[in-house]
PDB file of N, CA and C in Angstrom:
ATOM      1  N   UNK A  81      -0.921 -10.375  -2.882  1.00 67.00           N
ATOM      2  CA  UNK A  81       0.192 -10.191  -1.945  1.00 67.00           C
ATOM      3  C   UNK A  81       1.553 -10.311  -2.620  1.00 67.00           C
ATOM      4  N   UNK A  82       1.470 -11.004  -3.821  1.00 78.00           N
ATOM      5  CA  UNK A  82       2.762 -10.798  -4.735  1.00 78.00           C
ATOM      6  C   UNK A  82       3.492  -9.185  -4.813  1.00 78.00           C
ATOM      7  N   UNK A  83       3.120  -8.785  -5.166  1.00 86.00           N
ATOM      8  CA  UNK A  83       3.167  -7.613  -5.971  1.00 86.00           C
ATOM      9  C   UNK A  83       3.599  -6.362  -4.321  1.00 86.00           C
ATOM     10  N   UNK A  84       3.109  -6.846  -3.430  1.00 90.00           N
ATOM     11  CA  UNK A  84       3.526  -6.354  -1.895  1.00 90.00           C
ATOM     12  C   UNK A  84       4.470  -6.766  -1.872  1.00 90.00           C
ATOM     13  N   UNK A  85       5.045  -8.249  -1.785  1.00 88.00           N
ATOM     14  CA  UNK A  85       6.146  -8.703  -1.198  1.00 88.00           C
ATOM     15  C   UNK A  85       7.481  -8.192  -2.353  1.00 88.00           C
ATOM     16  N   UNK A  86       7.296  -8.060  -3.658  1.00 89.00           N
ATOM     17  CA  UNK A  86       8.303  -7.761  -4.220  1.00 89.00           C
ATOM     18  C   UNK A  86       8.643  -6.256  -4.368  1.00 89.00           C
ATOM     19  N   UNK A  87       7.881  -5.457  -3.983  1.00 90.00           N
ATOM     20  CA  UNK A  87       7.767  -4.020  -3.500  1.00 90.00           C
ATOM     21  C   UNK A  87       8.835  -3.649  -2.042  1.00 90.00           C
ATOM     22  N   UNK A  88       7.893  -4.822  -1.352  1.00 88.00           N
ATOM     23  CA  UNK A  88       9.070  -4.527   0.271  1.00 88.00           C
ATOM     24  C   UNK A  88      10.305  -5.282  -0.048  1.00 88.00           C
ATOM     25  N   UNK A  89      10.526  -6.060  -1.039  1.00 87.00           N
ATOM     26  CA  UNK A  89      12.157  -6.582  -0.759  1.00 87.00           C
ATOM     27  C   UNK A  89      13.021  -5.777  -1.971  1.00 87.00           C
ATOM     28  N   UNK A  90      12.686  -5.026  -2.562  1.00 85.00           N
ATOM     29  CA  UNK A  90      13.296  -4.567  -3.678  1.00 85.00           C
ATOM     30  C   UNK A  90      13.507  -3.165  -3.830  1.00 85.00           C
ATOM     31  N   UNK A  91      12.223  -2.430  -2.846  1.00 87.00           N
ATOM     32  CA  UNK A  91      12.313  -0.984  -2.315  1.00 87.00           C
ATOM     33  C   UNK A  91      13.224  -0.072  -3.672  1.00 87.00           C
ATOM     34  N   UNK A  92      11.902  -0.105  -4.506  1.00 92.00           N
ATOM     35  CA  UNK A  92      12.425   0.444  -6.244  1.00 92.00           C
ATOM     36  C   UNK A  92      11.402   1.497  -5.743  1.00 92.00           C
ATOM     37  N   UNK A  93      11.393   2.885  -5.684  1.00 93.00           N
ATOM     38  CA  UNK A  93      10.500   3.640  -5.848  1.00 93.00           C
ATOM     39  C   UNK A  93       9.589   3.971  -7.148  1.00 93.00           C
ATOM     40  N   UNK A  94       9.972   3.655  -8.327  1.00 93.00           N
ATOM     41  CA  UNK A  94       8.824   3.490  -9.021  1.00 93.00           C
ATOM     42  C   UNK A  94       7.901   2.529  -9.117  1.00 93.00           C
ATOM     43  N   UNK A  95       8.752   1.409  -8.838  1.00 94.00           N
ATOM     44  CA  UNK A  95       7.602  -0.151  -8.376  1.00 94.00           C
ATOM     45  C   UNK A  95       6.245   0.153  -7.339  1.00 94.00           C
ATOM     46  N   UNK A  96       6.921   1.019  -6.271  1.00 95.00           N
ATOM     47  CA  UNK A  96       6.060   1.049  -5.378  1.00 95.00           C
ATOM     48  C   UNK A  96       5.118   2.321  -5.714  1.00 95.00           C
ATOM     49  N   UNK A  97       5.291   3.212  -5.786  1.00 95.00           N
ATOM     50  CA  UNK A  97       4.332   4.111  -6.745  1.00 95.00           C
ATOM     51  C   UNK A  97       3.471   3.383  -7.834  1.00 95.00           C
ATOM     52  N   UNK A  98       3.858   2.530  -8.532  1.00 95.00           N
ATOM     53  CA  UNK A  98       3.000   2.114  -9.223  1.00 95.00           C
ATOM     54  C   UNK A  98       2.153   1.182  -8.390  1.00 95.00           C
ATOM     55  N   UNK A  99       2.497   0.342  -7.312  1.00 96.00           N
ATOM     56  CA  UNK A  99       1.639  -0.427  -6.653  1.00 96.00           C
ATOM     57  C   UNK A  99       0.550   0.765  -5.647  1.00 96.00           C
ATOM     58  N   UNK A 100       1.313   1.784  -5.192  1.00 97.00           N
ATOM     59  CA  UNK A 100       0.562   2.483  -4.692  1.00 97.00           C
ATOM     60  C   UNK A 100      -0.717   2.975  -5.600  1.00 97.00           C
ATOM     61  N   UNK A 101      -0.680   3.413  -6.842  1.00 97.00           N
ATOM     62  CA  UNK A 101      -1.813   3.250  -7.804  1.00 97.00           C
ATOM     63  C   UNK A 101      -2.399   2.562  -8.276  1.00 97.00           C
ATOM     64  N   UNK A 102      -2.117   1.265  -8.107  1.00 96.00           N
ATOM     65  CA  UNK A 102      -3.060  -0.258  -8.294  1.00 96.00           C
ATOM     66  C   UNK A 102      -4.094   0.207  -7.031  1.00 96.00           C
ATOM     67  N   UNK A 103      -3.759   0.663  -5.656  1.00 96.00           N
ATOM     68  CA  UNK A 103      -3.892  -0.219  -4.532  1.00 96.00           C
ATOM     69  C   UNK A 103      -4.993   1.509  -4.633  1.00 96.00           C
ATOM     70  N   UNK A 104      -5.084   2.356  -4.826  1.00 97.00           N
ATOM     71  CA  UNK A 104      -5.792   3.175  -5.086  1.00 97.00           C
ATOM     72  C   UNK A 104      -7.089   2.875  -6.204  1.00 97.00           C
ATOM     73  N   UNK A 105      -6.833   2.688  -7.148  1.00 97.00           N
ATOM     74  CA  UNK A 105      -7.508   2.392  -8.347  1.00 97.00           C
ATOM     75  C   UNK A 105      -8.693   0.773  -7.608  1.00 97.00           C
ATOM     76  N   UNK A 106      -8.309  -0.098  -6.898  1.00 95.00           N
ATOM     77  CA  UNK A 106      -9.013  -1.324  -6.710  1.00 95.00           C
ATOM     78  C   UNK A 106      -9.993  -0.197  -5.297  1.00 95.00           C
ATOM     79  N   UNK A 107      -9.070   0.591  -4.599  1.00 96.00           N
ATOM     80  CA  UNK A 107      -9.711   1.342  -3.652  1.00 96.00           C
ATOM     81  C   UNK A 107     -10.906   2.172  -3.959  1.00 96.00           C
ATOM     82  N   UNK A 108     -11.433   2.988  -5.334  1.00 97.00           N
ATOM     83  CA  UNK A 108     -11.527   3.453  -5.800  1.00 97.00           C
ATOM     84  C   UNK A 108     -12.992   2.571  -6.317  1.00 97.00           C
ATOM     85  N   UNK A 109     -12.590   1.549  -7.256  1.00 97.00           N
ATOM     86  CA  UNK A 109     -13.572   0.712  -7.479  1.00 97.00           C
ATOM     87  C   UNK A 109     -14.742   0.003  -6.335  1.00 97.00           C
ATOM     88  N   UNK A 110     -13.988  -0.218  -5.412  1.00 93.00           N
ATOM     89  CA  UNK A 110     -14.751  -1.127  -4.076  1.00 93.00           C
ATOM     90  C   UNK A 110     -15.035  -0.098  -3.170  1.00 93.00           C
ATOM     91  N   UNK A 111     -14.804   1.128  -3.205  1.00 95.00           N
ATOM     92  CA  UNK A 111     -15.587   2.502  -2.358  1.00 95.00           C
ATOM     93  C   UNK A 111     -14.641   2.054  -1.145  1.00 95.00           C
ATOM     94  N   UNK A 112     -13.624   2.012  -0.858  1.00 95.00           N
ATOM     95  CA  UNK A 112     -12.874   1.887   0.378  1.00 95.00           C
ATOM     96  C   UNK A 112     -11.677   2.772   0.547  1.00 95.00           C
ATOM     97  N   UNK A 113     -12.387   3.896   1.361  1.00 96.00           N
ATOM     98  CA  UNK A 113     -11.756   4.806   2.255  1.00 96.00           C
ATOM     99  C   UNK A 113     -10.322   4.431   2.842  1.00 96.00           C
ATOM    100  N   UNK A 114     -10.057   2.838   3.076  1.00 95.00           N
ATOM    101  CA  UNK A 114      -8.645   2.224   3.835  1.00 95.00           C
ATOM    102  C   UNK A 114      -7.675   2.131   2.753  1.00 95.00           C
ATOM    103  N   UNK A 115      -8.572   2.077   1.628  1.00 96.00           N
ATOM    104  CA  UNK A 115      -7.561   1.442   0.341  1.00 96.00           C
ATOM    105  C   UNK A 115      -7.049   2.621  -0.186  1.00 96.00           C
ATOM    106  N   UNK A 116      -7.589   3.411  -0.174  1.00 98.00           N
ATOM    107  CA  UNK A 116      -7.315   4.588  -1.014  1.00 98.00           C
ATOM    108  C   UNK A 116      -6.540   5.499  -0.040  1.00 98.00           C
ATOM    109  N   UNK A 117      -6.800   5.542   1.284  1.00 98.00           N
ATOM    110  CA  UNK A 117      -6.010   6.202   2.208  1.00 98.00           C
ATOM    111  C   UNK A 117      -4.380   5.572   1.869  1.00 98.00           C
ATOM    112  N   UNK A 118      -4.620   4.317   2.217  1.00 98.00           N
ATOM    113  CA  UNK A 118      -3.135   3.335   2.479  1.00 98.00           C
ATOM    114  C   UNK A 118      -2.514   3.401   1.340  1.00 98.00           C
ATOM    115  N   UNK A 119      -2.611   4.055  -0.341  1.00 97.00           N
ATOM    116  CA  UNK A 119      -2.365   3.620  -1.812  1.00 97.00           C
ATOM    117  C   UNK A 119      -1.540   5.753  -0.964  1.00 97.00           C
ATOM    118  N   UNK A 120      -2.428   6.480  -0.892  1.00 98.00           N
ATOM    119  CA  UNK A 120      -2.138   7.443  -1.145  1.00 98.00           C
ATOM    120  C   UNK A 120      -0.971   7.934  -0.408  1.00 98.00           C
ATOM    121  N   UNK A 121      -1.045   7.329   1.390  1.00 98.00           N
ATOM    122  CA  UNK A 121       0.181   7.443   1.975  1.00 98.00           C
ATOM    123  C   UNK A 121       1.559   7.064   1.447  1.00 98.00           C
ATOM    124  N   UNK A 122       1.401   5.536   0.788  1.00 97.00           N
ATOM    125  CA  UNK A 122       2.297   4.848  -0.016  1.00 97.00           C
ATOM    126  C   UNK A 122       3.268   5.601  -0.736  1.00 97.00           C
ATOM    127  N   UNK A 123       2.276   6.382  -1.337  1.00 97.00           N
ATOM    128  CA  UNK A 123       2.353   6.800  -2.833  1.00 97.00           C
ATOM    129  C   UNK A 123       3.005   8.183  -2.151  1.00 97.00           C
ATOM    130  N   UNK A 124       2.915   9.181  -1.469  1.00 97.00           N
ATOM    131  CA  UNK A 124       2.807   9.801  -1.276  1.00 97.00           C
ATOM    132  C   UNK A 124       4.612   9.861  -0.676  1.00 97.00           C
ATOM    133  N   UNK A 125       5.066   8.933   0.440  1.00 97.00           N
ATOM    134  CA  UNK A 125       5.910   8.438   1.481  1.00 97.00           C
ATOM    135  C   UNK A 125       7.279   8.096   0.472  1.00 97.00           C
ATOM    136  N   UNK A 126       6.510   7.268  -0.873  1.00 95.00           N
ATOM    137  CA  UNK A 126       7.646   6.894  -2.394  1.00 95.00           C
ATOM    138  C   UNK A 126       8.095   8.086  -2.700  1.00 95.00           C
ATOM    139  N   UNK A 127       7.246   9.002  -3.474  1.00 95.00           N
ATOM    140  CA  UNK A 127       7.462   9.999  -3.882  1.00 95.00           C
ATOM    141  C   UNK A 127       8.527  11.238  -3.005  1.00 95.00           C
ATOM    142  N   UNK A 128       8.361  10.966  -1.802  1.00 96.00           N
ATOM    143  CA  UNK A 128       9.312  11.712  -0.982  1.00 96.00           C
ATOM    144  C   UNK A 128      10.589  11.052  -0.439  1.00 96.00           C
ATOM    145  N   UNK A 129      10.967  10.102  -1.134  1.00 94.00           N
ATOM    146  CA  UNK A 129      11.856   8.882  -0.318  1.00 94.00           C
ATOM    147  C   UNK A 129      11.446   8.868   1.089  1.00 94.00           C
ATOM    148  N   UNK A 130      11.151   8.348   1.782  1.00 95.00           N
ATOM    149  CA  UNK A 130      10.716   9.015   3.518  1.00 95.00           C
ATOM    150  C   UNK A 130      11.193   7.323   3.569  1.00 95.00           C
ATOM    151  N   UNK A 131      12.104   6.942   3.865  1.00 93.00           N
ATOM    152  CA  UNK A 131      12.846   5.534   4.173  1.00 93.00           C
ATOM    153  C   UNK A 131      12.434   5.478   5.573  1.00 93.00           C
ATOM    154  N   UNK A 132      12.015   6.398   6.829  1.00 95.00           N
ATOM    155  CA  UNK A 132      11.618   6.375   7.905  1.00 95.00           C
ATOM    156  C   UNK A 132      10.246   5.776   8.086  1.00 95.00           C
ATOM    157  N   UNK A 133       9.663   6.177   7.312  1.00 96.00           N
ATOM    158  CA  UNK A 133       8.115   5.770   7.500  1.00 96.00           C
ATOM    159  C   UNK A 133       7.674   4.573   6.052  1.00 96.00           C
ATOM    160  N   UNK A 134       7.933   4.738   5.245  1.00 96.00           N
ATOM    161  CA  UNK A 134       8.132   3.826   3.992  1.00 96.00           C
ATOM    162  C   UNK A 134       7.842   2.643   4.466  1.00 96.00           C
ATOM    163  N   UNK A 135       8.563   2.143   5.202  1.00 95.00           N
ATOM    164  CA  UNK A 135       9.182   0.526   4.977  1.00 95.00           C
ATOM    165  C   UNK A 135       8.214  -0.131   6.677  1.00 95.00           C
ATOM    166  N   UNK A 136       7.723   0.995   7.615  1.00 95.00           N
ATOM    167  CA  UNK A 136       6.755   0.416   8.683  1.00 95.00           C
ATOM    168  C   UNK A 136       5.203   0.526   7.747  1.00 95.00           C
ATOM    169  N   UNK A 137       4.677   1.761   7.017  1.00 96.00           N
ATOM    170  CA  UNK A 137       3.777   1.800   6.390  1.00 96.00           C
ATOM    171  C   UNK A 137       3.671   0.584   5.481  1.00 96.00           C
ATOM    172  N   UNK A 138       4.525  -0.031   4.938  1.00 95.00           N
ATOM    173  CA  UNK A 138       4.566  -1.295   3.965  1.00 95.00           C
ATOM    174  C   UNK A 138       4.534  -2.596   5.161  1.00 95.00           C
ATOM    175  N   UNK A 139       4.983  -2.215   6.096  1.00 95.00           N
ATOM    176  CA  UNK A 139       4.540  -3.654   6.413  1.00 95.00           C
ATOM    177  C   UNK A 139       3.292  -3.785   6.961  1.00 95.00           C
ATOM    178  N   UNK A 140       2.224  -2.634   7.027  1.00 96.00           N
ATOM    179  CA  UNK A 140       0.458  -2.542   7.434  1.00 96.00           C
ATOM    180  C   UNK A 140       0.041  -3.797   6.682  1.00 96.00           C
ATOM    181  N   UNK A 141      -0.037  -3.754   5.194  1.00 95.00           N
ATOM    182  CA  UNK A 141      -0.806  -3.714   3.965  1.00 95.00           C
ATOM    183  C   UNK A 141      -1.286  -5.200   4.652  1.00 95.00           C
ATOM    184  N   UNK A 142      -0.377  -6.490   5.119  1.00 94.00           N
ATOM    185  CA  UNK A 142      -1.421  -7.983   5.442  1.00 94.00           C
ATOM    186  C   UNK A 142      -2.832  -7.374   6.246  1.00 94.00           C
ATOM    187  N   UNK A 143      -2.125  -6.668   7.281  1.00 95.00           N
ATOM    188  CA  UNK A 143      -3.175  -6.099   8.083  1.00 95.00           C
ATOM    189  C   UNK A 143      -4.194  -5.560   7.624  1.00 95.00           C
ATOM    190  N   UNK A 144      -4.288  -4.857   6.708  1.00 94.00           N
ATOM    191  CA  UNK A 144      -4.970  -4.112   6.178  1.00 94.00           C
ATOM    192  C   UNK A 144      -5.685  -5.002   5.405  1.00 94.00           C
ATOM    193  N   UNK A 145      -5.628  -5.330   4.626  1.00 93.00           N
ATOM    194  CA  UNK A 145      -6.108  -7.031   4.050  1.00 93.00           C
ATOM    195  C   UNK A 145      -7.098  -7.503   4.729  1.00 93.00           C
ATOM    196  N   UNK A 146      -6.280  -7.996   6.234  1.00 93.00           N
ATOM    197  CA  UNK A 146      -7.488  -9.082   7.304  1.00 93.00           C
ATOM    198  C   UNK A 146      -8.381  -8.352   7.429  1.00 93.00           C
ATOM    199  N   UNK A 147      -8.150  -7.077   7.582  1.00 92.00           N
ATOM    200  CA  UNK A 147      -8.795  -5.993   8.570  1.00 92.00           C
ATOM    201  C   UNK A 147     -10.505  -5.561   6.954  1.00 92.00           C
ATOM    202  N   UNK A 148      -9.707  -5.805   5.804  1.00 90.00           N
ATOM    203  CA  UNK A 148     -10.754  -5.670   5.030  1.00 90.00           C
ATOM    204  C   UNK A 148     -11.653  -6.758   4.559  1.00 90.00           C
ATOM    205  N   UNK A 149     -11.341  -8.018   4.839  1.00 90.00           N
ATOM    206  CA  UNK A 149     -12.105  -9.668   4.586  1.00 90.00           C
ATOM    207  C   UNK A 149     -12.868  -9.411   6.159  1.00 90.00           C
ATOM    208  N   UNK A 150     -12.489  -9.548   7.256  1.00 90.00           N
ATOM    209  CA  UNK A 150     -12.848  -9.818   8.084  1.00 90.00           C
ATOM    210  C   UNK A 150     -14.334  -8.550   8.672  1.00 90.00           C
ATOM    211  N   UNK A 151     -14.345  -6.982   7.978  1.00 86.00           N
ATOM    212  CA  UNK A 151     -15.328  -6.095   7.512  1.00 86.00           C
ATOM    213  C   UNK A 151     -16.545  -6.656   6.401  1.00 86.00           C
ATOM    214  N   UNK A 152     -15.971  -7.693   5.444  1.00 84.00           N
ATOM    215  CA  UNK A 152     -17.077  -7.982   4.435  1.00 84.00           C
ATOM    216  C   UNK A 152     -17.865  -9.050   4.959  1.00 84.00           C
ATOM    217  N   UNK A 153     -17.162  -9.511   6.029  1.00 86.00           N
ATOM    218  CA  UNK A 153     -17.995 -11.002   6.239  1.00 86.00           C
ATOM    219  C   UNK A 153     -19.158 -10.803   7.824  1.00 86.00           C
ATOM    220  N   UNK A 154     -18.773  -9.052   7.775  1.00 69.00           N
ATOM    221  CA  UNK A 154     -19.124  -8.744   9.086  1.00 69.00           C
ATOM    222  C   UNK A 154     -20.944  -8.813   9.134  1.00 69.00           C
TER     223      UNK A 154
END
């Protein structure tokens, strides 16, 4: 969650592109369709500056988190 929180307060578009490819790449490894969706929107939202949707899409990712612990323990 480091690496999230200094992404949403610093709103560097290459920071977040690169987190968007961490968050793909771990997606990638663990076969998860959410991870790799949510890395690609990211990534996708950076790459276009889209400051409209950017910064609500960044605040999913805790969610997305619970939403993936709370699937493994299912």
């Amino acid at each position: 969650l480091d690496g999230w929180r200094t992404i949403s307060n610093s709103f560097i578009f290459d920071d977040i592109s690169r987190f968007a490819d961490q968050i793909i790449k771990i997606g990638n490894k663990l076969k998860s369709r959410h991870l790799i969706d949510w890395g690609g929107r990211i990534k996708m939202q950076a790459e276009h500056f889209d400051m409209e949707k950017l910064p609500e899409t960044l605040k999913t990712f805790p969610e997305l988190l619970n939403a993936l612990v709370e699937a493994s323990r299912g």
